[in-house]
Amino acid sequence: MNFWDWQNRQLLQTLKNDSTPINAIAISPNQKHIASSADNTIKLWKTPPI
């Protein structure tokens, strides 16, 4: 999962997973967690400091 500064077109950080494609994400209201999904499972991530 890549985090981009879209205005400057710069890659800020990459989170590694087990190479499973990610089809959807959701960000928590406080922006501290991300949920991702691809294969009928949910992975939870702590949002990295940027």
PDB file of C-alpha atoms in Angstrom:
ATOM      1  CA  MET A   1       0.000   0.000   0.000  1.00  0.00           C
ATOM      2  CA  ASN A   2       1.570   3.275  -1.089  1.00  0.00           C
ATOM      3  CA  PHE A   3       0.986   6.681   0.454  1.00  0.00           C
ATOM      4  CA  TRP A   4       1.398   9.557  -1.978  1.00  0.00           C
ATOM      5  CA  ASP A   5       1.610  13.313  -1.778  1.00  0.00           C
ATOM      6  CA  TRP A   6      -0.611  13.700  -4.808  1.00  0.00           C
ATOM      7  CA  GLN A   7       0.042  17.429  -5.216  1.00  0.00           C
ATOM      8  CA  ASN A   8       3.817  16.907  -5.477  1.00  0.00           C
ATOM      9  CA  ARG A   9       3.555  13.425  -7.008  1.00  0.00           C
ATOM     10  CA  GLN A  10       5.937  12.005  -4.410  1.00  0.00           C
ATOM     11  CA  LEU A  11       5.767   8.594  -2.767  1.00  0.00           C
ATOM     12  CA  LEU A  12       5.768   9.152   0.999  1.00  0.00           C
ATOM     13  CA  GLN A  13       5.716   5.624   2.380  1.00  0.00           C
ATOM     14  CA  THR A  14       4.968   2.011   1.493  1.00  0.00           C
ATOM     15  CA  LEU A  15       3.325  -0.561   3.764  1.00  0.00           C
ATOM     16  CA  LYS A  16       4.199  -4.142   2.863  1.00  0.00           C
ATOM     17  CA  ASN A  17       1.639  -6.918   2.882  1.00  0.00           C
ATOM     18  CA  ASP A  18       1.851 -10.577   1.918  1.00  0.00           C
ATOM     19  CA  SER A  19       1.616  -9.625  -1.788  1.00  0.00           C
ATOM     20  CA  THR A  20      -2.159 -10.064  -1.826  1.00  0.00           C
ATOM     21  CA  PRO A  21      -3.754  -7.450  -4.079  1.00  0.00           C
ATOM     22  CA  ILE A  22      -5.832  -4.836  -2.282  1.00  0.00           C
ATOM     23  CA  ASN A  23      -9.212  -4.090  -3.844  1.00  0.00           C
ATOM     24  CA  ALA A  24     -10.674  -1.736  -1.233  1.00  0.00           C
ATOM     25  CA  ILE A  25      -9.619   0.368   1.741  1.00  0.00           C
ATOM     26  CA  ALA A  26     -11.403   2.321   4.461  1.00  0.00           C
ATOM     27  CA  ILE A  27      -9.831   4.903   6.749  1.00  0.00           C
ATOM     28  CA  SER A  28     -11.060   5.324  10.325  1.00  0.00           C
ATOM     29  CA  PRO A  29     -12.647   8.684  11.227  1.00  0.00           C
ATOM     30  CA  ASN A  30      -9.637   9.588  13.401  1.00  0.00           C
ATOM     31  CA  GLN A  31      -7.294   8.547  10.536  1.00  0.00           C
ATOM     32  CA  LYS A  32      -5.271   6.265  12.835  1.00  0.00           C
ATOM     33  CA  HIS A  33      -6.253   2.960  11.192  1.00  0.00           C
ATOM     34  CA  ILE A  34      -6.811   1.592   7.708  1.00  0.00           C
ATOM     35  CA  ALA A  35      -8.794  -1.511   6.813  1.00  0.00           C
ATOM     36  CA  SER A  36      -7.964  -3.246   3.530  1.00  0.00           C
ATOM     37  CA  SER A  37      -9.637  -6.136   1.761  1.00  0.00           C
ATOM     38  CA  ALA A  38      -9.174  -8.366  -1.268  1.00  0.00           C
ATOM     39  CA  ASP A  39      -9.911 -12.033  -0.602  1.00  0.00           C
ATOM     40  CA  ASN A  40     -12.901 -12.031   1.799  1.00  0.00           C
ATOM     41  CA  THR A  41     -10.592 -11.107   4.677  1.00  0.00           C
ATOM     42  CA  ILE A  42      -9.932  -7.785   6.381  1.00  0.00           C
ATOM     43  CA  LYS A  43      -6.474  -6.540   7.321  1.00  0.00           C
ATOM     44  CA  LEU A  44      -6.097  -3.723   9.820  1.00  0.00           C
ATOM     45  CA  TRP A  45      -3.153  -1.346   9.649  1.00  0.00           C
ATOM     46  CA  LYS A  46      -2.005   1.446  11.919  1.00  0.00           C
ATOM     47  CA  THR A  47      -1.609   4.584   9.864  1.00  0.00           C
ATOM     48  CA  PRO A  48       2.103   5.311   9.518  1.00  0.00           C
ATOM     49  CA  PRO A  49       3.469   8.659  10.640  1.00  0.00           C
ATOM     50  CA  ILE A  50       4.087  10.803   7.596  1.00  0.00           C
TER      51      ILE A  50
END
